[in-house]
XYZ file of C-alpha atoms in Angstrom:
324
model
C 13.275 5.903 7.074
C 9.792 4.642 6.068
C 6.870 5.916 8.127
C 3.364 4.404 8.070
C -0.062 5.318 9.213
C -3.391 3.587 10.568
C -6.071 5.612 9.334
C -5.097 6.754 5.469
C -5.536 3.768 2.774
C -2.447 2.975 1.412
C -1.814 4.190 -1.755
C 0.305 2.084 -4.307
C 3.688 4.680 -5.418
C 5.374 4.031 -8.844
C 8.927 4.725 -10.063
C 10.023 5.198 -13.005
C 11.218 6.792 -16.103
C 9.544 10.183 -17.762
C 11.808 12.321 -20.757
C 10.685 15.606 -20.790
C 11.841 18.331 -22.192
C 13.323 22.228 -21.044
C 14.229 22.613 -17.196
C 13.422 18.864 -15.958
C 16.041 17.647 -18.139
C 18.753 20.359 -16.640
C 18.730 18.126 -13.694
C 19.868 21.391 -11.354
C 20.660 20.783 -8.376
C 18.651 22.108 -5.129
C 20.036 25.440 -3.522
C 20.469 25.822 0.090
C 17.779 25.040 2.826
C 17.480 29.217 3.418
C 16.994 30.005 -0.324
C 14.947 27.260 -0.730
C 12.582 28.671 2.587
C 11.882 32.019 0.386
C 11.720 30.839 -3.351
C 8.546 30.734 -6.163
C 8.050 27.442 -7.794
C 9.387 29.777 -11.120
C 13.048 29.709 -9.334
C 13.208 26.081 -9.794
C 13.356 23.467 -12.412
C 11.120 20.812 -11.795
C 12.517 17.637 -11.767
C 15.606 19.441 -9.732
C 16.585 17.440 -6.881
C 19.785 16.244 -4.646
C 20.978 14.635 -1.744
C 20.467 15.758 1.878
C 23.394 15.104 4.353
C 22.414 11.485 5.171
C 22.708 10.481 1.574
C 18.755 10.694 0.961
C 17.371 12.115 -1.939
C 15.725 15.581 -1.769
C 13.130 16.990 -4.036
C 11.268 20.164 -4.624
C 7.680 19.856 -3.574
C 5.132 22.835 -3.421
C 2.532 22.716 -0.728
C -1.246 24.232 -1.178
C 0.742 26.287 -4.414
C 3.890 27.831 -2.117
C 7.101 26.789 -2.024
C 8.752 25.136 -3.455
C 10.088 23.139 -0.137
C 12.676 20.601 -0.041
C 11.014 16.925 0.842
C 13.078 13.636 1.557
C 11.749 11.341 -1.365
C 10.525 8.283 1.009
C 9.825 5.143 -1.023
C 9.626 3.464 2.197
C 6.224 5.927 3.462
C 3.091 5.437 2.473
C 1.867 8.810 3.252
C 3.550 12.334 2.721
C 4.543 14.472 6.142
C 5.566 17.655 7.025
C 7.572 19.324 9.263
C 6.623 21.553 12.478
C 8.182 24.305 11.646
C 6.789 23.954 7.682
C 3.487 23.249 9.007
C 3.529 26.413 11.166
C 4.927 28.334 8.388
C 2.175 27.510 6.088
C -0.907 28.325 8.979
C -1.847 25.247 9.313
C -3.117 24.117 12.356
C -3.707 20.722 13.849
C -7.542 19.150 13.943
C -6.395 15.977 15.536
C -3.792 13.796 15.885
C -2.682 9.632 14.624
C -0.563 6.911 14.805
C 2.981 6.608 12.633
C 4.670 3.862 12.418
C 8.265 3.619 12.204
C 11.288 1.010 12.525
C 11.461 1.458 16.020
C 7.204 1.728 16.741
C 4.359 3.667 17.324
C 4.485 7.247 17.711
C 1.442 9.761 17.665
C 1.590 12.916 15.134
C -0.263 15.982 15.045
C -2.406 16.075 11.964
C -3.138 18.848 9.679
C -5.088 19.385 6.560
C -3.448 19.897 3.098
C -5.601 20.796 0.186
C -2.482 20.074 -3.074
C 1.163 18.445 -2.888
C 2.719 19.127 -5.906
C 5.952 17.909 -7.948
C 6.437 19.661 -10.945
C 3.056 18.972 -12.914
C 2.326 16.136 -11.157
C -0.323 16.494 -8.463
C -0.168 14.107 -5.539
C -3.281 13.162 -3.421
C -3.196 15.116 -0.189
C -5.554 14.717 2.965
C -4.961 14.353 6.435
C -0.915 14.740 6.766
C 1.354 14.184 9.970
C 3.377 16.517 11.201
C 6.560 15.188 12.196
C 10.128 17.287 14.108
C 13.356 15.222 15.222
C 16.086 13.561 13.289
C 14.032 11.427 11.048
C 13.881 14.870 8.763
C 17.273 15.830 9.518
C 17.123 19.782 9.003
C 14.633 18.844 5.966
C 11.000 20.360 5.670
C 9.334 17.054 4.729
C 8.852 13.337 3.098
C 7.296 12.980 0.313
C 5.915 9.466 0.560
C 3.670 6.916 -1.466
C -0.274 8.595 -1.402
C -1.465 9.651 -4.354
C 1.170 7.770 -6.557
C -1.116 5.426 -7.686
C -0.669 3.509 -11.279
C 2.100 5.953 -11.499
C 6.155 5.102 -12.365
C 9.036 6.945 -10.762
C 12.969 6.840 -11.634
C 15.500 8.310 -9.293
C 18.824 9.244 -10.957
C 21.343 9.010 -8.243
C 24.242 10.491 -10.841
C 22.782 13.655 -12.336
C 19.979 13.433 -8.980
C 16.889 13.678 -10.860
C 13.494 12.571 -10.064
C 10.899 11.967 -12.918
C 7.444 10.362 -12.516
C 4.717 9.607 -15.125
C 1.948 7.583 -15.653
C 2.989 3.236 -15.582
C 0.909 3.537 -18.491
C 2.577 5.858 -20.660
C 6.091 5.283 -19.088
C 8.593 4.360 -21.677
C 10.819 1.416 -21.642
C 13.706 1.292 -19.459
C 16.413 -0.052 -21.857
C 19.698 -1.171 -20.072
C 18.565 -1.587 -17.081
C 17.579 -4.730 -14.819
C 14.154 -5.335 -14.359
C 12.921 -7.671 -11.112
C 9.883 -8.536 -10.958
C 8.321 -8.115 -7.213
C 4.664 -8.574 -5.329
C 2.618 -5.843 -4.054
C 1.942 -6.046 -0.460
C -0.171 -4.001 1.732
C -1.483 -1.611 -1.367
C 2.020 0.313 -1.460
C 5.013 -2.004 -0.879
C 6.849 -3.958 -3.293
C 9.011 -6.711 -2.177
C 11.707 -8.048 -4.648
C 13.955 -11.448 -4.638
C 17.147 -11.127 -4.357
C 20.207 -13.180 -2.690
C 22.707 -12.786 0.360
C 25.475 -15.291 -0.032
C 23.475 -17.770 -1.522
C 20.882 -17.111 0.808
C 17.152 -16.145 -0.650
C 16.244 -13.478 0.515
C 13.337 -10.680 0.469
C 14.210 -7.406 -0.361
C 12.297 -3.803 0.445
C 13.548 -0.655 -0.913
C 13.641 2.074 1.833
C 14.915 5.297 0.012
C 14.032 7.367 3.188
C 16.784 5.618 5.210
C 20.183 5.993 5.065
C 21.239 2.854 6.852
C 20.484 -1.190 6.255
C 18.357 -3.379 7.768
C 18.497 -7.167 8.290
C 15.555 -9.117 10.215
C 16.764 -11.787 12.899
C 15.775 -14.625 10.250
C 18.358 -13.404 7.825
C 20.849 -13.097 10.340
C 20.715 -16.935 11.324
C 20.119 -18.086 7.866
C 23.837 -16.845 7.597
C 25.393 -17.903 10.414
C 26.072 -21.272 8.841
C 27.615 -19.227 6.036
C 29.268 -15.994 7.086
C 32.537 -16.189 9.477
C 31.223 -13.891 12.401
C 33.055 -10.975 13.348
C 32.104 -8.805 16.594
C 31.170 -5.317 15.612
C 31.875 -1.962 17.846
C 30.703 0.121 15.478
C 27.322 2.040 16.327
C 24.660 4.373 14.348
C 21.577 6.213 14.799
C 18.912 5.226 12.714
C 16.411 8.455 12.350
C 12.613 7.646 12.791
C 9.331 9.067 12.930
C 9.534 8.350 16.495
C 12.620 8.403 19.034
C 16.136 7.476 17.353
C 17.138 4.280 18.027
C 20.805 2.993 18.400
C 21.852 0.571 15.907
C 24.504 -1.638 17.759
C 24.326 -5.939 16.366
C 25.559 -5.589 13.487
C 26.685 -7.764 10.560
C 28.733 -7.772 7.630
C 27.077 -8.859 4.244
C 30.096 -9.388 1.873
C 28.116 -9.847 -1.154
C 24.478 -8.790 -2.590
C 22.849 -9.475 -5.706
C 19.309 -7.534 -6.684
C 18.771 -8.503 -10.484
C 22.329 -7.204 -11.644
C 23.267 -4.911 -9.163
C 26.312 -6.542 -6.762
C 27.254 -4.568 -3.676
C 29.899 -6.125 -1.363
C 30.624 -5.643 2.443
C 27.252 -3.789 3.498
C 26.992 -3.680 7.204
C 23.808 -4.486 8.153
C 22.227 -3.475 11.559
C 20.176 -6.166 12.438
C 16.977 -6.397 14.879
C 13.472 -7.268 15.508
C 12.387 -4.149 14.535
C 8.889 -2.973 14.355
C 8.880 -2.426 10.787
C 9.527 -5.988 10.116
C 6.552 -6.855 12.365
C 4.119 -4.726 10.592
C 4.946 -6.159 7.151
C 4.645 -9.748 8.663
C 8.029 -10.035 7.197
C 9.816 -11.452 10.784
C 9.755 -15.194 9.914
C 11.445 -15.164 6.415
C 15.275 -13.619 5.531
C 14.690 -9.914 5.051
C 17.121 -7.239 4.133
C 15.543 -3.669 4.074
C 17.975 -1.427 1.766
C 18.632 1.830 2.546
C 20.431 4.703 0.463
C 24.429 3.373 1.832
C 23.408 0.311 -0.864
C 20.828 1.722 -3.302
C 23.076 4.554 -3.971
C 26.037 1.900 -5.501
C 23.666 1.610 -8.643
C 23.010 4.450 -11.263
C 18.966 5.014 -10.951
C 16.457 3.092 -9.730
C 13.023 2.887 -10.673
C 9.866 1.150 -8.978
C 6.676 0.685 -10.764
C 4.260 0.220 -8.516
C 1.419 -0.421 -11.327
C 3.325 -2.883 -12.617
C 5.042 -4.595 -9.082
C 8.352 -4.214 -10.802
C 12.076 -2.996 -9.864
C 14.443 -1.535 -12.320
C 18.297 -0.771 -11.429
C 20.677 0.758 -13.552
C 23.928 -0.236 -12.636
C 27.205 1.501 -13.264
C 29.260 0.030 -16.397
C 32.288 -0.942 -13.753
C 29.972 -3.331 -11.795
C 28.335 -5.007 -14.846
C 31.509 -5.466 -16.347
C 33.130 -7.240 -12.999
C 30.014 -9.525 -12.801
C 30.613 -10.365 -16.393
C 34.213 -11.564 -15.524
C 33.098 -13.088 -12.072
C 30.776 -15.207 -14.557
């Protein structure tokens, strides 16, 4: 789930398409968290990727040139963390410590210095990273969040789980898929239109969380709309911070982001922090997590450009084309 920080600017992140050639295009998937502990960067295709158990994508990510480690790819951070026990594995030590922000609030993480975070060939900006242990990581050994993604375009390809990034510049066209235009907010955070039952609503794209999100203003804008049904069902949503129990819940039966439809998404709704620090509280707001981003093929943000691209599967376009 997306985790923010005071002190470190924000840095703008891109998604988005890059064809390369050789091992990146093998699309391999990840071995096991042990292998993965004692393995060069020559065991692994770049580009190689898959999911961790919450449904989150994973990526290979070297650290000061070892590793590589597996890091939850976090569109919703706008900093890169590590784990305790990676931190303590590498010899780093802690020269102070600073505020994270998560959905629930305001923690305070060791910090350590890291000199290079690497994916592949791309090197990623890296100063003054947290250190975070619980759930949020879920047996993981990092996120790899927003800084140093800057003017750069990543695409996440949730059927052959493959992560490419390249420059927003030199990024080629995404043909076939649906492009929605957003605005940048806060340096790192796009914010796309989309629609809840008729209902306009602001979307934010949290690939580090494996559960949805709906503000307090989205749940009322509904209520004229949506038959209510009482919900028993609870979850744990994993932060930087404590976990939190996710109990007032409501069913969304239909979703529309550009062309991507998803129906009956249960939506765990709240004044959560998150909201707050986005100033996002007073308008609709549905914060999509990996249970809803995952219905579509890939998705791509470009952050240079403030623009969303889904590729849907061929069944969904095909039933909105008959809905239509």
């Amino acid at each position: 789930m997306g985790m923010f920080s005071h002190v470190q600017a924000i840095a703008a992140f891109a998604a988005g398409l890059i064809f390369t050639t050789g091992a990146a295009a093998q699309c391999l998937d990840a071995p096991d968290l042990a292998a993965y502990q004692t393995a060069t960067p020559a065991d692994f295709a770049a580009g190689s990727t898959r999911t961790d158990r919450l449904g989150r994508v994973v990526a290979p990510v070297t650290i000061n040139g070892q590793g590589p480690f597996r890091f939850i790819v976090d569109t919703g951070a706008n900093r890169s963390a590590l784990s305790d026990d990676l931190a303590t594995h590498l010899g780093l030590v802690p020269n102070g410590t600073d505020n994270v922000h998560s959905v629930h609030g305001v923690s305070v993480a060791p910090i350590v210095r890291v000199n290079e975070i690497q994916y592949g060939d791309v090197s990623l900006n890296a100063e003054a990273v947290p250190m975070l242990s619980g759930g949020v990581l879920a047996g993981e050994q990092g996120l790899l969040g927003v800084d140093g993604m800057s003017g750069r375009r990543l695409r996440m390809d949730f059927e052959r789980n493959c992560i490419e990034i390249v420059r927003s510049d030199q990024a080629r066209r995404l043909r076939g898929w649906s492009a929605i235009r957003g605005d940048m907010r806060f340096g790192h955070l796009v914010v796309v239109r989309g629609s809840v039952n008729g209902v306009r609503v602001h979307l934010l794209l949290d690939t580090g969380s494996d559960s949805t999100l709906a503000n307090v203003a989205l749940r009322e804008a509904l209520n004229a709309r949506l038959r209510r049904r009482n919900h028993t069902e609870q979850t744990i949503a994993y932060t930087a911070g404590q976990s939190v129990v996710l109990e007032n819940a409501i069913l969304v039966p239909r979703m529309m982001m550009g062309e991507l439809e998803v129906r009956n998404i249960t939506a765990y709704v709240g004044d959560f922090h998150i909201f707050q620090l986005w100033d996002l509280t007073r308008e609709p707001t549905l914060l999509l997590g990996m249970d809803v981003l995952s219905q579509a093929r890939g998705l791509a943000i470009d952050y240079g450009r403030g623009t969303v691209y889904v590729r849907i599967r061929d069944r969904l376009r095909l039933e909105t084309r008959l809905e239509n």
